[in-house]
């Protein structure tokens, strides 16, 4: 439009030039004054459109962000069958979490009720044994005391075998891990386009958790007194699926980050994981000693109670009363102090550090950078799991790197527990 107006003014000025020089000069000046005004108005209307279009192109193609296609119609929608499968797994995981929470509460009640019942039986039997030894011969008291001690012995054997406090801790951990898996599946569904790989991974993790923390007692219960203490393992041993690249051609991995992650693994293996395994061994030894001592003491008390009486020796009466009292103390220390739960807690903590180590190893050993998890995001996840900031994580790696061969770092990798 500006071109047409300018040409019209130029033609009119040319035609008038034949009539007189002054008129030509005046209209030529008018054209020169009007032309910039028209041109400026048209540019002011078109510049926002050009800027908006350029801004949208920068968002779509991005400076640093990778986009496979610029046409939104070419993006494949999520497979409805895959989404339906993930929702089915999500429902099963939610049900599992609720189930383990209920079983945890039930087995925690077992521990409290059995502890109170067994101690009540032992103290009642000790009282009867003392009365029968001090007073006249009462066969009923001797028989009652002996039967109570034998009943307490049988209940202690069963209680020490199943370890209710340890069972409750197992189910508590399982409920927490199933809730964590539930949140991760929800994130996968809300983040974008789930694939069959997501479905397979979720299925394997559910089955691995079922195997690591079984619900039934008979035939599937975990060994409460293992020969060797090993970290708990609740994740599947499978090849990593290809993660989504976030930005950058190197996926934010470099030599410095790899070296930092190796140093973090070294600290976790030397300090954190070994410390919890050492504490787990001590808790296991203590639990074994208490589990054997309780039934042995109640058995001795039953023998002493059966022999107690005015005509019998005082040694039998002392055994009947003192052994029963010691058995109550041992039972309270073992199950009231929940030594089995403490052992399971140490074992699970060691498993947590093994999981972090396996996660770091699986990324570092992958040669193709594009198949790794994004380096910046992965570093942040490791820092959060260890209760550290990014700067603290780097300081830990630098401190470990500066040590000599025979030196050992004086701090733990984790600040959480």
Coordinates of C-alpha atoms in Angstrom, one line a residue:
X1 CA 0.0 0.0 0.0
X2 CA 2.9 2.3 0.8
X3 CA 4.3 1.6 -2.7
X4 CA 1.1 2.5 -4.5
X5 CA 0.7 5.7 -2.6
X6 CA 4.3 6.7 -3.2
X7 CA 4.0 5.9 -7.0
X8 CA 0.8 8.0 -7.2
X9 CA 2.4 10.9 -5.6
X10 CA 5.5 10.6 -7.8
X11 CA 3.3 10.5 -11.0
X12 CA 1.3 13.5 -9.9
X13 CA 4.4 15.4 -9.1
X14 CA 5.9 14.5 -12.6
X15 CA 2.7 15.6 -14.3
X16 CA 2.7 18.9 -12.5
X17 CA 6.4 19.5 -13.3
X18 CA 5.3 20.5 -16.9
X19 CA 3.0 23.2 -15.5
X20 CA 5.5 24.9 -13.3
X21 CA 8.7 24.5 -11.3
X22 CA 7.4 25.9 -8.1
X23 CA 4.4 23.6 -8.0
X24 CA 6.6 20.6 -8.8
X25 CA 9.0 21.5 -6.0
X26 CA 6.1 21.9 -3.5
X27 CA 4.4 18.5 -4.3
X28 CA 7.7 16.7 -4.4
X29 CA 8.3 18.0 -0.8
X30 CA 4.8 16.8 0.2
X31 CA 5.5 13.3 -1.2
X32 CA 8.8 13.1 0.6
X33 CA 7.1 14.2 3.9
X34 CA 4.0 11.8 3.6
X35 CA 5.9 8.7 2.4
X36 CA 7.8 8.0 5.7
X37 CA 4.6 8.5 7.7
X38 CA 2.7 5.8 5.7
X39 CA 5.7 3.4 5.7
X40 CA 6.1 3.8 9.5
X41 CA 2.5 2.9 10.2
X42 CA 2.6 -0.3 8.2
X43 CA 5.9 -1.5 9.9
X44 CA 4.4 -0.9 13.3
X45 CA 1.6 -3.3 12.5
X46 CA 3.7 -6.0 11.0
X47 CA 6.6 -6.1 13.6
X48 CA 4.7 -7.8 16.5
X49 CA 3.6 -10.6 14.1
X50 CA 7.2 -11.2 12.9
X51 CA 8.5 -11.2 16.5
X52 CA 5.8 -13.6 17.6
X53 CA 6.5 -15.9 14.7
X54 CA 10.2 -15.9 15.4
X55 CA 9.5 -16.5 19.2
X56 CA 7.3 -19.5 18.4
X57 CA 10.0 -20.9 16.1
X58 CA 12.6 -20.5 18.9
X59 CA 10.3 -22.3 21.3
X60 CA 9.6 -25.1 18.9
X61 CA 13.2 -25.7 17.7
X62 CA 14.7 -24.4 20.9
X63 CA 18.2 -23.3 21.7
X64 CA 19.5 -26.4 23.4
X65 CA 16.3 -28.4 23.4
X66 CA 16.0 -31.4 21.1
X67 CA 12.8 -31.9 19.1
X68 CA 12.4 -34.7 16.6
X69 CA 9.6 -33.1 14.6
X70 CA 8.3 -29.6 14.1
X71 CA 4.8 -30.7 13.0
X72 CA 2.6 -31.4 16.0
X73 CA 0.4 -33.6 13.8
X74 CA 3.4 -36.0 13.4
X75 CA 3.6 -36.7 17.2
X76 CA 2.2 -40.1 17.9
X77 CA -0.4 -40.2 20.6
X78 CA -0.1 -42.5 23.6
X79 CA -1.2 -46.1 23.0
X80 CA -4.5 -46.6 24.8
X81 CA -3.7 -50.2 25.5
X82 CA -0.4 -49.2 27.2
X83 CA -2.1 -46.6 29.3
X84 CA -4.8 -49.1 30.3
X85 CA -2.1 -51.6 31.3
X86 CA -0.3 -49.0 33.4
X87 CA -3.6 -48.1 35.2
X88 CA -4.2 -51.8 35.9
X89 CA -0.7 -52.1 37.5
X90 CA -1.4 -48.8 39.4
X91 CA -4.5 -50.3 40.9
X92 CA -2.7 -53.5 41.9
X93 CA 0.2 -51.5 43.4
X94 CA -2.2 -49.4 45.5
X95 CA -3.9 -52.6 46.7
X96 CA -0.5 -54.1 47.6
X97 CA 0.4 -51.0 49.6
X98 CA -2.8 -51.1 51.6
X99 CA -2.4 -54.8 52.2
X100 CA 1.1 -54.5 53.5
X101 CA 0.1 -51.7 55.8
X102 CA -2.7 -53.8 57.3
X103 CA -0.5 -56.8 57.8
X104 CA 2.2 -54.6 59.4
X105 CA -0.4 -53.3 61.9
X106 CA -1.5 -56.9 62.6
X107 CA 2.0 -58.2 63.2
X108 CA 2.9 -55.3 65.3
X109 CA -0.1 -56.2 67.5
X110 CA 1.1 -59.8 67.6
X111 CA 4.4 -58.6 69.0
X112 CA 2.8 -56.6 71.8
X113 CA 0.2 -59.2 72.7
X114 CA 2.6 -62.2 72.7
X115 CA 5.2 -60.2 74.7
X116 CA 2.6 -59.4 77.4
X117 CA 1.1 -62.9 77.4
X118 CA 4.4 -64.8 77.7
X119 CA 5.7 -62.5 80.4
X120 CA 2.4 -62.9 82.3
X121 CA 2.7 -66.7 82.1
X122 CA 6.3 -66.7 83.2
X123 CA 5.7 -64.4 86.2
X124 CA 2.6 -66.3 87.3
X125 CA 4.6 -69.6 87.1
X126 CA 7.5 -68.1 89.1
X127 CA 5.1 -66.9 91.8
X128 CA 3.5 -70.3 92.1
X129 CA 6.9 -72.0 92.2
X130 CA 7.9 -69.7 95.1
X131 CA 4.7 -70.3 97.1
X132 CA 5.0 -74.1 96.7
X133 CA 8.6 -74.1 97.8
X134 CA 7.9 -71.9 100.9
X135 CA 4.6 -73.3 102.1
X136 CA 3.2 -76.8 102.6
X137 CA 3.3 -79.3 99.8
X138 CA 0.7 -78.4 97.2
X139 CA 0.9 -80.6 94.2
X140 CA -1.6 -78.4 92.3
X141 CA 0.7 -75.3 92.6
X142 CA 3.7 -77.3 91.4
X143 CA 1.7 -78.8 88.5
X144 CA 0.3 -75.4 87.5
X145 CA 3.7 -73.7 87.7
X146 CA 5.3 -76.4 85.6
X147 CA 2.5 -76.3 83.0
X148 CA 2.7 -72.5 82.8
X149 CA 6.5 -72.7 82.2
X150 CA 6.1 -75.3 79.5
X151 CA 3.4 -73.2 77.8
X152 CA 5.7 -70.2 78.0
X153 CA 8.5 -72.2 76.5
X154 CA 6.4 -73.3 73.5
X155 CA 5.2 -69.8 72.9
X156 CA 8.7 -68.4 73.1
X157 CA 10.0 -70.9 70.6
X158 CA 7.3 -70.0 68.1
X159 CA 7.7 -66.2 68.8
X160 CA 11.4 -66.4 68.4
X161 CA 11.0 -68.3 65.1
X162 CA 8.7 -65.9 63.4
X163 CA 10.1 -62.6 65.0
X164 CA 6.9 -60.5 64.9
X165 CA 8.7 -57.2 65.2
X166 CA 10.9 -58.1 62.2
X167 CA 7.8 -59.2 60.3
X168 CA 6.2 -55.8 61.0
X169 CA 9.3 -54.0 59.8
X170 CA 9.4 -56.0 56.6
X171 CA 5.7 -55.1 55.8
X172 CA 6.4 -51.5 56.8
X173 CA 9.2 -51.3 54.2
X174 CA 7.1 -53.0 51.6
X175 CA 4.2 -50.6 52.0
X176 CA 6.6 -47.6 51.7
X177 CA 8.2 -49.1 48.5
X178 CA 4.9 -49.9 46.9
X179 CA 3.7 -46.3 47.6
X180 CA 6.9 -45.1 46.0
X181 CA 6.3 -47.3 42.9
X182 CA 2.7 -46.0 42.8
X183 CA 4.0 -42.4 42.6
X184 CA 6.5 -43.2 39.9
X185 CA 3.8 -44.9 37.7
X186 CA 1.6 -41.8 38.2
X187 CA 4.5 -39.6 37.1
X188 CA 5.1 -41.8 34.0
X189 CA 1.4 -41.5 33.1
X190 CA 1.2 -37.7 33.6
X191 CA 4.6 -36.9 32.0
X192 CA 4.0 -38.0 28.5
X193 CA 3.8 -41.0 26.3
X194 CA 4.2 -44.3 28.2
X195 CA 5.6 -47.3 26.3
X196 CA 5.6 -51.1 26.6
X197 CA 9.0 -50.7 28.2
X198 CA 7.3 -48.8 31.1
X199 CA 4.7 -51.5 31.5
X200 CA 7.4 -54.3 31.6
X201 CA 9.5 -52.3 34.1
X202 CA 6.5 -51.7 36.4
X203 CA 5.5 -55.4 36.2
X204 CA 9.0 -56.6 37.1
X205 CA 9.3 -54.2 40.0
X206 CA 6.0 -55.4 41.4
X207 CA 7.1 -59.0 41.2
X208 CA 10.5 -58.2 42.7
X209 CA 8.8 -56.5 45.7
X210 CA 6.5 -59.5 46.1
X211 CA 9.5 -61.7 46.3
X212 CA 11.5 -59.5 48.6
X213 CA 8.7 -59.0 51.1
X214 CA 6.3 -62.0 51.0
X215 CA 3.0 -61.8 52.8
X216 CA 2.5 -65.5 53.9
X217 CA 4.3 -67.0 56.8
X218 CA 4.4 -70.7 55.9
X219 CA 6.8 -71.6 53.2
X220 CA 7.6 -68.1 52.0
X221 CA 8.8 -66.3 55.2
X222 CA 12.2 -64.8 55.0
X223 CA 15.0 -66.4 57.0
X224 CA 15.1 -64.6 60.4
X225 CA 18.6 -66.0 61.3
X226 CA 20.6 -66.1 58.1
X227 CA 24.1 -67.6 58.0
X228 CA 25.4 -64.3 56.5
X229 CA 24.1 -60.8 56.6
X230 CA 23.5 -59.4 53.1
X231 CA 21.8 -56.2 52.0
X232 CA 18.1 -56.5 51.2
X233 CA 17.3 -56.5 47.5
X234 CA 13.8 -55.4 46.3
X235 CA 14.5 -54.3 42.7
X236 CA 14.7 -56.4 39.5
X237 CA 18.0 -57.3 37.8
X238 CA 17.2 -56.2 34.3
X239 CA 18.8 -54.1 31.5
X240 CA 18.0 -50.4 31.7
X241 CA 15.5 -49.1 29.3
X242 CA 16.3 -46.1 27.2
X243 CA 15.5 -42.9 29.1
X244 CA 14.3 -39.7 27.5
X245 CA 17.0 -37.2 26.5
X246 CA 16.3 -33.8 28.0
X247 CA 18.8 -31.5 26.4
X248 CA 22.3 -31.3 25.0
X249 CA 24.2 -33.7 22.7
X250 CA 26.2 -35.2 25.6
X251 CA 23.1 -35.7 27.8
X252 CA 24.9 -33.5 30.4
X253 CA 27.5 -36.1 31.2
X254 CA 31.2 -35.4 31.3
X255 CA 34.4 -36.9 32.8
X256 CA 34.2 -34.8 36.0
X257 CA 30.7 -36.0 36.7
X258 CA 31.6 -39.7 36.1
X259 CA 34.6 -39.3 38.4
X260 CA 32.5 -37.7 41.1
X261 CA 30.0 -40.6 40.9
X262 CA 32.8 -43.2 41.2
X263 CA 34.0 -41.4 44.4
X264 CA 30.5 -41.4 45.9
X265 CA 30.3 -45.2 45.3
X266 CA 33.6 -45.7 47.0
X267 CA 32.5 -43.7 50.1
X268 CA 29.2 -45.6 50.3
X269 CA 30.9 -49.0 50.0
X270 CA 33.6 -48.2 52.6
X271 CA 31.6 -46.2 55.1
X272 CA 27.8 -46.4 54.8
X273 CA 27.0 -49.9 53.5
X274 CA 29.8 -51.7 55.5
X275 CA 28.8 -49.8 58.7
X276 CA 25.2 -51.0 58.4
X277 CA 26.2 -54.6 57.6
X278 CA 28.5 -54.5 60.6
X279 CA 25.7 -53.3 62.8
X280 CA 23.4 -55.9 61.3
X281 CA 25.8 -58.7 62.2
X282 CA 25.9 -57.5 65.8
X283 CA 22.1 -57.3 66.0
X284 CA 21.8 -60.7 64.5
X285 CA 24.2 -62.2 67.0
X286 CA 22.4 -60.6 69.9
X287 CA 19.0 -61.8 68.6
X288 CA 20.3 -65.4 68.2
X289 CA 21.6 -65.4 71.8
X290 CA 18.4 -64.0 73.2
X291 CA 16.3 -66.4 71.1
X292 CA 18.2 -69.4 72.6
X293 CA 18.3 -68.1 76.1
X294 CA 14.6 -67.4 76.6
X295 CA 13.3 -71.0 76.0
X296 CA 16.3 -72.5 77.8
X297 CA 15.6 -70.4 80.9
X298 CA 11.9 -71.2 80.9
X299 CA 12.7 -74.9 80.4
X300 CA 15.0 -74.9 83.4
X301 CA 12.4 -73.0 85.4
X302 CA 9.9 -75.7 84.6
X303 CA 12.2 -78.4 85.9
X304 CA 12.9 -76.5 89.0
X305 CA 9.2 -75.8 89.6
X306 CA 8.4 -79.5 89.2
X307 CA 11.0 -80.4 91.9
X308 CA 10.2 -77.5 94.3
X309 CA 8.5 -78.2 97.7
X310 CA 9.2 -78.2 101.4
X311 CA 10.9 -81.6 101.4
X312 CA 13.0 -80.8 98.2
X313 CA 16.2 -78.9 98.1
X314 CA 16.3 -75.1 98.0
X315 CA 18.3 -75.3 94.8
X316 CA 15.3 -76.5 92.8
X317 CA 13.1 -73.7 94.2
X318 CA 15.8 -71.1 93.4
X319 CA 16.0 -72.4 89.8
X320 CA 12.3 -72.4 89.4
X321 CA 11.9 -68.8 90.5
X322 CA 15.2 -67.2 89.4
X323 CA 15.2 -68.8 85.9
X324 CA 11.7 -67.7 85.4
X325 CA 12.5 -64.1 86.3
X326 CA 15.5 -64.1 84.0
X327 CA 13.4 -65.5 81.2
X328 CA 11.0 -62.6 81.6
X329 CA 13.9 -60.1 81.4
X330 CA 15.3 -61.8 78.3
X331 CA 11.9 -61.9 76.6
X332 CA 11.3 -58.2 77.3
X333 CA 14.7 -57.3 76.0
X334 CA 14.3 -59.3 72.8
X335 CA 10.8 -58.5 71.8
X336 CA 10.1 -55.4 73.8
X337 CA 13.3 -53.9 72.4
X338 CA 12.4 -55.3 69.0
X339 CA 15.9 -56.6 68.2
X340 CA 14.5 -58.4 65.1
X341 CA 13.1 -55.1 63.8
X342 CA 16.5 -53.4 64.4
X343 CA 18.3 -56.1 62.4
X344 CA 15.8 -55.7 59.5
X345 CA 16.3 -52.0 59.5
X346 CA 20.0 -52.3 59.2
X347 CA 19.6 -54.8 56.4
X348 CA 17.2 -52.5 54.5
X349 CA 19.5 -49.5 54.9
X350 CA 22.4 -51.5 53.5
X351 CA 20.1 -52.5 50.6
X352 CA 19.3 -48.8 50.0
X353 CA 23.0 -48.0 49.5
X354 CA 23.4 -51.0 47.2
X355 CA 20.5 -49.7 45.1
X356 CA 22.1 -46.3 44.8
X357 CA 25.4 -48.0 43.8
X358 CA 23.7 -50.2 41.2
X359 CA 21.9 -47.1 39.7
X360 CA 25.2 -45.2 39.4
X361 CA 27.0 -48.2 37.9
X362 CA 24.3 -48.9 35.3
X363 CA 24.7 -45.3 34.1
X364 CA 28.5 -45.1 34.1
X365 CA 28.9 -48.5 32.4
X366 CA 26.6 -47.4 29.6
X367 CA 28.9 -46.3 26.8
X368 CA 26.2 -44.6 24.7
X369 CA 25.6 -41.2 26.5
X370 CA 22.2 -40.9 24.9
X371 CA 21.0 -44.1 26.6
X372 CA 22.0 -42.8 30.1
X373 CA 19.8 -40.8 32.3
X374 CA 20.3 -37.1 32.0
X375 CA 23.5 -36.3 34.0
X376 CA 22.3 -33.1 35.7
X377 CA 19.0 -34.7 36.7
X378 CA 20.8 -37.9 37.9
X379 CA 23.2 -36.0 40.0
X380 CA 20.4 -34.1 41.7
X381 CA 18.6 -37.5 42.4
X382 CA 21.7 -39.0 44.0
X383 CA 22.2 -35.8 46.1
X384 CA 18.6 -36.0 47.4
X385 CA 18.8 -39.7 48.2
X386 CA 21.9 -39.0 50.3
X387 CA 20.5 -35.9 52.0
X388 CA 23.0 -33.6 50.5
X389 CA 23.0 -30.5 48.3
X390 CA 24.8 -30.6 44.9
X391 CA 27.7 -28.6 46.3
X392 CA 28.0 -30.9 49.3
X393 CA 28.0 -33.9 47.0
X394 CA 30.8 -32.4 44.9
X395 CA 32.8 -31.6 48.1
X396 CA 32.4 -35.2 49.3
X397 CA 33.8 -36.5 45.9
X398 CA 36.7 -34.0 46.0
X399 CA 37.5 -35.0 49.6
X400 CA 37.5 -38.7 48.7
X401 CA 39.6 -38.0 45.6
X402 CA 42.3 -36.1 47.7
X403 CA 42.9 -39.0 50.1
X404 CA 46.0 -41.2 49.8
X405 CA 45.8 -44.9 49.3
X406 CA 46.0 -45.9 53.0
X407 CA 43.7 -43.1 54.2
X408 CA 40.0 -43.5 55.0
X409 CA 37.4 -40.7 54.7
X410 CA 36.1 -39.6 58.1
X411 CA 32.5 -38.9 57.0
X412 CA 29.6 -40.9 55.6
X413 CA 28.1 -40.4 52.2
X414 CA 24.5 -40.2 53.5
X415 CA 23.3 -37.5 56.0
X416 CA 19.8 -39.1 56.3
X417 CA 20.6 -42.1 58.4

